[in-house]
């Protein structure tokens, strides 16, 4: 890289030539951008010399922390041996075999096969085609509709964004595509509280939306239900305790598939290997990505149940689907090294038994702050719901998103990456975060809330 280029020159070149994902370019000034040039553990450094704590594990993915030379070395060794070969046309290679065996060992007992993709979006594209193909092969081609939820995130490709329930994404490019149906989400703080139901009643109501949708569309037309165990990008939405048991009961009474999108919840984020395991759900398909490689290289995949795999193995059946980089050797090597670290260091158990509970207690203490209406956390991901009046939790800020953004900017300025979703702040740090680092993170979040409170008062917003 151009080590001698000044930070400012880099930013100018970035502004001239780089179209960023999910970015309002019109208001992104040259100096509003940060150039991240180095990372280690939970820390990032930018080209202006700031050290910043990475409270988001990159983008929910760097589960083992930054700078693991073990992964770098595994990738280097693989690249020098076999940097690329495809997995089409009767060929395979050692790293993809080893990774598949490893994933089958981690996955629930009824899942033993993996289809590889380059990302979480591609994993969900694969799933959409796969569930429809599965039912067609079973002689029920009318079972095409996939039921999803509003405010779900399943990726940015045409199928991913259609499966997702983000209104803003649907407003561009003619989405969603047909035969995808979105039901209400189990979002207690944002939507349930206002209904007059108790949290448990609301959880049951939201779950039964699935049953009502199946009834309306006709079970003979429904292929599957897709959901994140806990919605990530939608705002770390932890469903009421009644939600998943009721969904499970409904799924058991219906002949449809259950797809668990584990792209964030997988690989230890909840303190279990998979979020569906945390909620004792039995998926037929799981989308994986992010924590699969801890983001060291891009990779996604689909874990497939034995029942579905059996249909694909029938004589004369071929699934006409695949990516040039399905099972890329270097990405497999990164995933193997990453999973080896997660296992050796017991990171899943660490989140469940130790650092998770430690962080949750401290995080929830932020609820006392006047700006915070709810502080929630499962495993190692959480949210702070910001409200204008702590004595009236139904009240929301006008101009949704403004206060979230102001507070997020304070957080950055204080040296902590948190993400704003509407008027909430999201945290999802590497699973390796230490107690001292948790203390630092929570202290910085508290200072950020104080600073934001000051700015909002000055601006007359609280
Ligand atoms: C990030 C994400 C995706 C999309 O993954 P990409 O690798 O960005 O394509 C899909 N589902 C969930 C739940 C995600 O968080």
CSV table of N, CA, C and O in Angstrom, one decimal, residues 277-383:
chain,number,residue,atom,x,y,z
A,277,UNK,N,-29.8,-23.1,18.4
A,277,UNK,CA,-29.5,-24.0,19.6
A,277,UNK,C,-29.8,-23.2,20.9
A,277,UNK,O,-30.4,-23.8,21.8
A,278,UNK,N,-29.5,-22.0,20.9
A,278,UNK,CA,-29.8,-21.2,22.1
A,278,UNK,C,-31.3,-21.2,22.4
A,278,UNK,O,-31.7,-21.2,23.5
A,279,UNK,N,-32.1,-21.2,21.3
A,279,UNK,CA,-33.6,-21.2,21.5
A,279,UNK,C,-34.2,-22.6,21.4
A,279,UNK,O,-35.4,-22.7,21.3
A,280,UNK,N,-33.4,-23.6,21.3
A,280,UNK,CA,-33.8,-25.0,21.2
A,280,UNK,C,-34.8,-25.2,19.9
A,280,UNK,O,-35.8,-25.9,20.0
A,281,UNK,N,-34.4,-24.6,18.8
A,281,UNK,CA,-35.1,-24.7,17.6
A,281,UNK,C,-34.4,-25.8,16.7
A,281,UNK,O,-33.3,-26.1,16.9
A,282,UNK,N,-35.2,-26.4,15.8
A,282,UNK,CA,-34.7,-27.5,15.0
A,282,UNK,C,-34.7,-27.1,13.5
A,282,UNK,O,-35.7,-27.5,12.8
A,283,UNK,N,-33.8,-26.3,13.0
A,283,UNK,CA,-33.9,-25.9,11.6
A,283,UNK,C,-33.6,-27.0,10.6
A,283,UNK,O,-33.0,-28.0,10.9
A,284,UNK,N,-34.2,-26.8,9.4
A,284,UNK,CA,-33.9,-27.7,8.3
A,284,UNK,C,-32.7,-27.2,7.5
A,284,UNK,O,-32.0,-28.0,6.8
A,285,UNK,N,-32.5,-25.9,7.5
A,285,UNK,CA,-31.4,-25.3,6.8
A,285,UNK,C,-30.9,-24.1,7.6
A,285,UNK,O,-31.6,-23.4,8.3
A,286,UNK,N,-29.6,-23.9,7.6
A,286,UNK,CA,-29.0,-22.8,8.3
A,286,UNK,C,-28.1,-22.0,7.3
A,286,UNK,O,-27.2,-22.6,6.7
A,287,UNK,N,-28.2,-20.7,7.2
A,287,UNK,CA,-27.3,-19.9,6.5
A,287,UNK,C,-26.2,-19.5,7.4
A,287,UNK,O,-26.4,-19.1,8.6
A,288,UNK,N,-25.0,-19.6,7.0
A,288,UNK,CA,-23.8,-19.2,7.8
A,288,UNK,C,-22.9,-18.3,7.0
A,288,UNK,O,-22.9,-18.4,5.7
A,289,UNK,N,-22.2,-17.4,7.6
A,289,UNK,CA,-21.1,-16.6,7.0
A,289,UNK,C,-20.4,-15.9,8.1
A,289,UNK,O,-20.1,-16.6,9.1
A,290,UNK,N,-20.2,-14.6,8.0
A,290,UNK,CA,-19.5,-13.8,9.1
A,290,UNK,C,-18.5,-14.6,10.0
A,290,UNK,O,-17.4,-14.8,9.7
A,291,UNK,N,-19.0,-15.0,11.2
A,291,UNK,CA,-18.1,-15.7,12.1
A,291,UNK,C,-17.5,-17.0,11.6
A,291,UNK,O,-16.7,-17.6,12.3
A,292,UNK,N,-18.0,-17.5,10.5
A,292,UNK,CA,-17.4,-18.7,9.9
A,292,UNK,C,-15.9,-18.6,9.7
A,292,UNK,O,-15.1,-19.5,9.9
A,293,UNK,N,-15.6,-17.4,9.2
A,293,UNK,CA,-14.1,-17.1,8.9
A,293,UNK,C,-13.6,-16.0,9.8
A,293,UNK,O,-12.5,-15.5,9.7
A,294,UNK,N,-14.5,-15.5,10.7
A,294,UNK,CA,-14.2,-14.3,11.5
A,294,UNK,C,-13.9,-13.1,10.5
A,294,UNK,O,-13.1,-12.2,10.9
A,295,UNK,N,-14.4,-13.2,9.3
A,295,UNK,CA,-14.1,-12.1,8.3
A,295,UNK,C,-12.7,-12.0,7.8
A,295,UNK,O,-12.4,-11.1,7.0
A,296,UNK,N,-11.9,-13.0,8.1
A,296,UNK,CA,-10.5,-13.0,7.6
A,296,UNK,C,-10.5,-13.1,6.0
A,296,UNK,O,-9.7,-12.5,5.4
A,297,UNK,N,-11.4,-13.9,5.5
A,297,UNK,CA,-11.7,-14.0,4.1
A,297,UNK,C,-13.2,-14.2,4.0
A,297,UNK,O,-13.8,-14.7,4.9
A,298,UNK,N,-13.7,-13.7,2.8
A,298,UNK,CA,-15.2,-13.8,2.6
A,298,UNK,C,-15.6,-15.3,2.4
A,298,UNK,O,-15.1,-15.9,1.5
A,299,UNK,N,-16.6,-15.7,3.1
A,299,UNK,CA,-17.2,-17.0,2.9
A,299,UNK,C,-18.6,-17.2,3.5
A,299,UNK,O,-18.8,-16.7,4.6
A,300,UNK,N,-19.5,-17.8,2.8
A,300,UNK,CA,-20.8,-18.2,3.4
A,300,UNK,C,-21.1,-19.6,3.1
A,300,UNK,O,-20.3,-20.3,2.4
A,301,UNK,N,-22.2,-20.1,3.6
A,301,UNK,CA,-22.5,-21.5,3.3
A,301,UNK,C,-23.9,-21.8,3.8
A,301,UNK,O,-24.6,-21.0,4.5
A,302,UNK,N,-24.4,-23.0,3.4
A,302,UNK,CA,-25.7,-23.4,3.9
A,302,UNK,C,-25.5,-24.8,4.5
A,302,UNK,O,-25.0,-25.7,3.8
A,303,UNK,N,-25.9,-25.0,5.7
A,303,UNK,CA,-26.0,-26.3,6.3
A,303,UNK,C,-27.3,-26.9,6.0
A,303,UNK,O,-28.4,-26.3,6.2
A,304,UNK,N,-27.3,-28.2,5.6
A,304,UNK,CA,-28.5,-28.8,5.0
A,304,UNK,C,-28.8,-30.1,5.8
A,304,UNK,O,-27.9,-30.9,6.1
A,305,UNK,N,-30.1,-30.2,6.1
A,305,UNK,CA,-30.5,-31.4,6.9
A,305,UNK,C,-30.4,-32.7,6.1
A,305,UNK,O,-30.4,-32.6,4.8
A,306,UNK,N,-30.4,-33.8,6.8
A,306,UNK,CA,-30.3,-35.1,6.1
A,306,UNK,C,-31.5,-35.3,5.2
A,306,UNK,O,-31.3,-35.9,4.1
A,307,UNK,N,-32.6,-34.9,5.6
A,307,UNK,CA,-33.8,-35.1,4.9
A,307,UNK,C,-33.8,-34.4,3.5
A,307,UNK,O,-34.2,-34.9,2.5
A,308,UNK,N,-33.3,-33.2,3.5
A,308,UNK,CA,-33.1,-32.4,2.3
A,308,UNK,C,-32.0,-33.0,1.4
A,308,UNK,O,-32.1,-33.2,0.2
A,309,UNK,N,-30.9,-33.3,2.1
A,309,UNK,CA,-29.7,-33.9,1.4
A,309,UNK,C,-30.1,-35.2,0.7
A,309,UNK,O,-29.7,-35.5,-0.5
A,310,UNK,N,-31.0,-36.0,1.3
A,310,UNK,CA,-31.4,-37.3,0.8
A,310,UNK,C,-32.1,-37.0,-0.6
A,310,UNK,O,-31.9,-37.7,-1.6
A,311,UNK,N,-33.0,-36.0,-0.6
A,311,UNK,CA,-33.7,-35.7,-1.9
A,311,UNK,C,-32.7,-35.3,-3.0
A,311,UNK,O,-32.9,-35.7,-4.2
A,312,UNK,N,-31.7,-34.6,-2.6
A,312,UNK,CA,-30.7,-34.1,-3.6
A,312,UNK,C,-29.8,-35.2,-4.1
A,312,UNK,O,-29.2,-35.1,-5.1
A,313,UNK,N,-29.8,-36.3,-3.3
A,313,UNK,CA,-28.9,-37.4,-3.7
A,313,UNK,C,-29.6,-38.5,-4.5
A,313,UNK,O,-29.0,-39.5,-4.9
A,314,UNK,N,-30.9,-38.2,-4.8
A,314,UNK,CA,-31.6,-39.2,-5.6
A,314,UNK,C,-31.1,-39.3,-7.0
A,314,UNK,O,-30.6,-38.3,-7.6
A,315,UNK,N,-31.2,-40.5,-7.6
A,315,UNK,CA,-30.7,-40.8,-8.9
A,315,UNK,C,-31.3,-39.7,-9.9
A,315,UNK,O,-32.5,-39.4,-9.9
A,316,UNK,N,-30.4,-39.1,-10.7
A,316,UNK,CA,-30.9,-38.2,-11.8
A,316,UNK,C,-31.2,-36.8,-11.3
A,316,UNK,O,-31.5,-36.0,-12.2
A,317,UNK,N,-31.0,-36.5,-10.1
A,317,UNK,CA,-31.2,-35.2,-9.6
A,317,UNK,C,-30.0,-34.3,-9.6
A,317,UNK,O,-28.9,-34.8,-9.2
A,318,UNK,N,-30.1,-33.1,-10.2
A,318,UNK,CA,-28.9,-32.2,-10.1
A,318,UNK,C,-29.5,-30.8,-9.7
A,318,UNK,O,-30.5,-30.4,-10.3
A,319,UNK,N,-28.9,-30.2,-8.8
A,319,UNK,CA,-29.2,-28.8,-8.4
A,319,UNK,C,-28.4,-27.9,-9.2
A,319,UNK,O,-27.2,-27.8,-9.1
A,320,UNK,N,-29.0,-27.2,-10.2
A,320,UNK,CA,-28.3,-26.4,-11.1
A,320,UNK,C,-27.9,-25.0,-10.5
A,320,UNK,O,-28.5,-24.0,-10.8
A,321,UNK,N,-26.9,-25.1,-9.7
A,321,UNK,CA,-26.6,-23.9,-8.8
A,321,UNK,C,-25.2,-24.0,-8.3
A,321,UNK,O,-24.7,-25.1,-7.9
A,322,UNK,N,-24.4,-23.0,-8.3
A,322,UNK,CA,-23.1,-23.0,-7.8
A,322,UNK,C,-22.3,-21.7,-8.0
A,322,UNK,O,-22.7,-21.0,-8.9
A,323,UNK,N,-21.3,-21.5,-7.3
A,323,UNK,CA,-20.5,-20.2,-7.5
A,323,UNK,C,-19.1,-20.6,-7.8
A,323,UNK,O,-18.6,-21.6,-7.3
A,324,UNK,N,-18.4,-19.8,-8.6
A,324,UNK,CA,-17.0,-20.1,-8.9
A,324,UNK,C,-16.2,-20.3,-7.7
A,324,UNK,O,-15.4,-21.2,-7.6
A,325,UNK,N,-16.6,-19.5,-6.7
A,325,UNK,CA,-15.8,-19.6,-5.4
A,325,UNK,C,-16.4,-20.4,-4.3
A,325,UNK,O,-16.0,-20.3,-3.2
A,326,UNK,N,-17.4,-21.3,-4.7
A,326,UNK,CA,-18.0,-22.2,-3.7
A,326,UNK,C,-16.8,-23.1,-3.1
A,326,UNK,O,-16.2,-23.8,-3.9
A,327,UNK,N,-16.6,-23.0,-1.9
A,327,UNK,CA,-15.5,-23.8,-1.2
A,327,UNK,C,-14.1,-23.4,-1.6
A,327,UNK,O,-13.2,-24.2,-1.8
A,328,UNK,N,-13.9,-22.1,-1.8
A,328,UNK,CA,-12.6,-21.6,-2.2
A,328,UNK,C,-11.5,-22.1,-1.2
A,328,UNK,O,-11.7,-21.9,0.0
A,329,UNK,N,-10.4,-22.7,-1.7
A,329,UNK,CA,-9.5,-23.3,-0.8
A,329,UNK,C,-8.9,-22.3,0.3
A,329,UNK,O,-8.8,-22.7,1.5
A,330,UNK,N,-8.6,-21.1,-0.1
A,330,UNK,CA,-8.0,-20.2,0.9
A,330,UNK,C,-9.0,-19.8,1.9
A,330,UNK,O,-8.7,-19.7,3.1
A,331,UNK,N,-10.3,-19.7,1.5
A,331,UNK,CA,-11.4,-19.3,2.5
A,331,UNK,C,-11.6,-20.5,3.4
A,331,UNK,O,-11.8,-20.3,4.6
A,332,UNK,N,-11.5,-21.7,2.9
A,332,UNK,CA,-11.7,-22.9,3.7
A,332,UNK,C,-10.6,-23.0,4.7
A,332,UNK,O,-10.8,-23.3,5.9
A,333,UNK,N,-9.4,-22.6,4.3
A,333,UNK,CA,-8.2,-22.7,5.3
A,333,UNK,C,-8.4,-21.6,6.4
A,333,UNK,O,-8.2,-21.9,7.6
A,334,UNK,N,-8.9,-20.5,6.0
A,334,UNK,CA,-9.2,-19.4,7.0
A,334,UNK,C,-10.3,-19.9,8.0
A,334,UNK,O,-10.2,-19.8,9.2
A,335,UNK,N,-11.3,-20.6,7.4
A,335,UNK,CA,-12.4,-21.1,8.3
A,335,UNK,C,-11.9,-22.2,9.2
A,335,UNK,O,-12.3,-22.2,10.4
A,336,UNK,N,-11.1,-23.1,8.7
A,336,UNK,CA,-10.6,-24.1,9.6
A,336,UNK,C,-9.8,-23.6,10.7
A,336,UNK,O,-10.0,-23.9,11.9
A,337,UNK,N,-8.9,-22.6,10.4
A,337,UNK,CA,-8.0,-22.1,11.4
A,337,UNK,C,-8.9,-21.3,12.4
A,337,UNK,O,-8.6,-21.3,13.6
A,338,UNK,N,-9.9,-20.6,11.9
A,338,UNK,CA,-10.8,-19.8,12.8
A,338,UNK,C,-11.6,-20.7,13.7
A,338,UNK,O,-11.6,-20.5,15.0
A,339,UNK,N,-12.1,-21.8,13.2
A,339,UNK,CA,-12.9,-22.7,14.0
A,339,UNK,C,-12.0,-23.4,15.0
A,339,UNK,O,-12.4,-23.7,16.2
A,340,UNK,N,-10.8,-23.7,14.6
A,340,UNK,CA,-9.8,-24.3,15.5
A,340,UNK,C,-9.6,-23.4,16.7
A,340,UNK,O,-9.5,-23.9,17.9
A,341,UNK,N,-9.4,-22.1,16.5
A,341,UNK,CA,-9.2,-21.2,17.6
A,341,UNK,C,-10.4,-21.1,18.5
A,341,UNK,O,-10.3,-21.2,19.7
A,342,UNK,N,-11.6,-21.1,17.9
A,342,UNK,CA,-12.9,-21.0,18.7
A,342,UNK,C,-13.0,-22.2,19.6
A,342,UNK,O,-13.3,-22.1,20.8
A,343,UNK,N,-12.6,-23.4,19.1
A,343,UNK,CA,-12.7,-24.6,19.9
A,343,UNK,C,-11.6,-24.6,20.9
A,343,UNK,O,-11.9,-24.9,22.1
A,344,UNK,N,-10.4,-24.4,20.5
A,344,UNK,CA,-9.2,-24.5,21.4
A,344,UNK,C,-9.4,-23.5,22.6
A,344,UNK,O,-9.1,-23.8,23.7
A,345,UNK,N,-9.8,-22.3,22.3
A,345,UNK,CA,-9.9,-21.3,23.3
A,345,UNK,C,-11.3,-21.3,24.0
A,345,UNK,O,-11.5,-20.5,24.9
A,346,UNK,N,-12.1,-22.3,23.6
A,346,UNK,CA,-13.4,-22.4,24.3
A,346,UNK,C,-14.2,-21.1,24.3
A,346,UNK,O,-14.9,-20.8,25.2
A,347,UNK,N,-14.2,-20.5,23.1
A,347,UNK,CA,-14.9,-19.1,23.1
A,347,UNK,C,-16.4,-19.2,23.2
A,347,UNK,O,-17.0,-18.3,23.8
A,348,UNK,N,-17.0,-20.3,22.7
A,348,UNK,CA,-18.4,-20.4,22.9
A,348,UNK,C,-18.8,-20.5,24.3
A,348,UNK,O,-19.7,-19.8,24.8
A,349,UNK,N,-18.1,-21.4,25.0
A,349,UNK,CA,-18.4,-21.6,26.5
A,349,UNK,C,-18.0,-20.3,27.3
A,349,UNK,O,-18.7,-20.0,28.2
A,350,UNK,N,-17.0,-19.6,26.8
A,350,UNK,CA,-16.6,-18.4,27.5
A,350,UNK,C,-17.7,-17.4,27.4
A,350,UNK,O,-18.0,-16.7,28.4
A,351,UNK,N,-18.3,-17.3,26.3
A,351,UNK,CA,-19.4,-16.3,26.1
A,351,UNK,C,-20.6,-16.8,27.0
A,351,UNK,O,-21.2,-16.0,27.7
A,352,UNK,N,-20.9,-18.1,27.0
A,352,UNK,CA,-22.0,-18.6,27.8
A,352,UNK,C,-21.8,-18.4,29.3
A,352,UNK,O,-22.7,-18.0,30.0
A,353,UNK,N,-20.6,-18.8,29.8
A,353,UNK,CA,-20.4,-18.9,31.2
A,353,UNK,C,-19.7,-17.8,31.9
A,353,UNK,O,-19.8,-17.6,33.1
A,354,UNK,N,-18.9,-17.0,31.1
A,354,UNK,CA,-18.0,-16.1,31.8
A,354,UNK,C,-18.2,-14.6,31.2
A,354,UNK,O,-18.8,-13.8,31.9
A,355,UNK,N,-17.6,-14.4,30.0
A,355,UNK,CA,-17.6,-13.0,29.6
A,355,UNK,C,-19.0,-12.5,29.2
A,355,UNK,O,-19.3,-11.3,29.4
A,356,UNK,N,-19.8,-13.4,28.8
A,356,UNK,CA,-21.2,-13.0,28.4
A,356,UNK,C,-21.9,-12.5,29.7
A,356,UNK,O,-22.3,-11.3,29.7
A,357,UNK,N,-22.1,-13.3,30.7
A,357,UNK,CA,-22.8,-12.8,31.9
A,357,UNK,C,-22.1,-11.5,32.5
A,357,UNK,O,-22.8,-10.6,33.0
A,358,UNK,N,-20.7,-11.5,32.4
A,358,UNK,CA,-20.0,-10.3,33.0
A,358,UNK,C,-20.4,-9.1,32.2
A,358,UNK,O,-20.7,-8.0,32.8
A,359,UNK,N,-20.4,-9.2,30.9
A,359,UNK,CA,-20.8,-8.0,30.1
A,359,UNK,C,-22.2,-7.6,30.2
A,359,UNK,O,-22.6,-6.5,30.4
A,360,UNK,N,-23.1,-8.6,30.3
A,360,UNK,CA,-24.5,-8.4,30.3
A,360,UNK,C,-24.9,-7.6,31.6
A,360,UNK,O,-25.7,-6.6,31.5
A,361,UNK,N,-24.3,-7.9,32.7
A,361,UNK,CA,-24.6,-7.2,34.0
A,361,UNK,C,-24.2,-5.7,33.8
A,361,UNK,O,-25.0,-4.8,34.2
A,362,UNK,N,-23.0,-5.5,33.3
A,362,UNK,CA,-22.5,-4.1,33.2
A,362,UNK,C,-23.3,-3.3,32.1
A,362,UNK,O,-23.6,-2.2,32.3
A,363,UNK,N,-23.6,-4.0,31.0
A,363,UNK,CA,-24.4,-3.3,30.0
A,363,UNK,C,-25.7,-2.9,30.5
A,363,UNK,O,-26.2,-1.8,30.2
A,364,UNK,N,-26.4,-3.8,31.2
A,364,UNK,CA,-27.7,-3.5,31.7
A,364,UNK,C,-27.8,-2.4,32.7
A,364,UNK,O,-28.8,-1.7,32.9
A,365,UNK,N,-26.6,-2.1,33.3
A,365,UNK,CA,-26.5,-1.0,34.3
A,365,UNK,C,-26.7,0.3,33.6
A,365,UNK,O,-27.0,1.3,34.2
A,366,UNK,N,-26.5,0.3,32.2
A,366,UNK,CA,-26.6,1.6,31.5
A,366,UNK,C,-28.1,2.0,31.4
A,366,UNK,O,-28.4,3.1,31.0
A,367,UNK,N,-29.0,1.1,31.7
A,367,UNK,CA,-30.4,1.4,31.7
A,367,UNK,C,-30.8,2.5,32.6
A,367,UNK,O,-31.7,3.2,32.4
A,368,UNK,N,-29.9,2.7,33.7
A,368,UNK,CA,-30.2,3.8,34.6
A,368,UNK,C,-30.0,5.2,34.0
A,368,UNK,O,-30.5,6.2,34.5
A,369,UNK,N,-29.3,5.3,32.9
A,369,UNK,CA,-29.0,6.6,32.2
A,369,UNK,C,-30.4,7.2,31.7
A,369,UNK,O,-31.2,6.4,31.1
A,370,UNK,N,-30.6,8.5,31.9
A,370,UNK,CA,-31.9,9.1,31.5
A,370,UNK,C,-32.2,8.9,30.0
A,370,UNK,O,-33.3,9.0,29.6
A,371,UNK,N,-31.1,8.7,29.2
A,371,UNK,CA,-31.4,8.6,27.7
A,371,UNK,C,-31.8,7.2,27.3
A,371,UNK,O,-32.1,6.9,26.2
A,372,UNK,N,-31.6,6.2,28.2
A,372,UNK,CA,-31.8,4.8,27.9
A,372,UNK,C,-33.1,4.3,28.3
A,372,UNK,O,-33.4,4.3,29.5
A,373,UNK,N,-33.9,3.8,27.4
A,373,UNK,CA,-35.2,3.2,27.7
A,373,UNK,C,-35.1,1.7,28.0
A,373,UNK,O,-35.9,1.1,28.8
A,374,UNK,N,-34.2,1.0,27.3
A,374,UNK,CA,-34.0,-0.4,27.6
A,374,UNK,C,-32.5,-0.7,27.2
A,374,UNK,O,-32.1,-0.3,26.1
A,375,UNK,N,-31.9,-1.5,28.0
A,375,UNK,CA,-30.5,-2.0,27.7
A,375,UNK,C,-30.7,-3.5,27.7
A,375,UNK,O,-31.0,-4.1,28.7
A,376,UNK,N,-30.5,-4.2,26.5
A,376,UNK,CA,-30.6,-5.6,26.5
A,376,UNK,C,-29.4,-6.3,25.9
A,376,UNK,O,-28.7,-5.6,25.1
A,377,UNK,N,-29.1,-7.5,26.3
A,377,UNK,CA,-28.0,-8.2,25.7
A,377,UNK,C,-28.2,-9.7,25.9
A,377,UNK,O,-28.6,-10.2,27.0
A,378,UNK,N,-27.9,-10.5,24.8
A,378,UNK,CA,-27.9,-11.9,24.9
A,378,UNK,C,-26.5,-12.3,24.4
A,378,UNK,O,-26.0,-11.7,23.4
A,379,UNK,N,-25.8,-13.2,25.1
A,379,UNK,CA,-24.5,-13.6,24.7
A,379,UNK,C,-23.6,-12.4,24.7
A,379,UNK,O,-23.5,-11.7,25.6
A,380,UNK,N,-23.0,-12.1,23.5
A,380,UNK,CA,-22.2,-10.9,23.4
A,380,UNK,C,-22.8,-10.0,22.3
A,380,UNK,O,-22.0,-9.4,21.5
A,381,UNK,N,-24.1,-9.8,22.2
A,381,UNK,CA,-24.6,-8.7,21.4
A,381,UNK,C,-25.8,-8.1,22.1
A,381,UNK,O,-26.6,-8.7,22.6
A,382,UNK,N,-25.8,-6.7,22.0
A,382,UNK,CA,-26.8,-6.0,22.7
A,382,UNK,C,-27.2,-4.7,22.1
A,382,UNK,O,-26.6,-4.3,21.1
A,383,UNK,N,-28.1,-4.0,22.7
A,383,UNK,CA,-28.6,-2.8,22.2
A,383,UNK,C,-29.0,-1.9,23.4
A,383,UNK,O,-29.4,-2.3,24.4
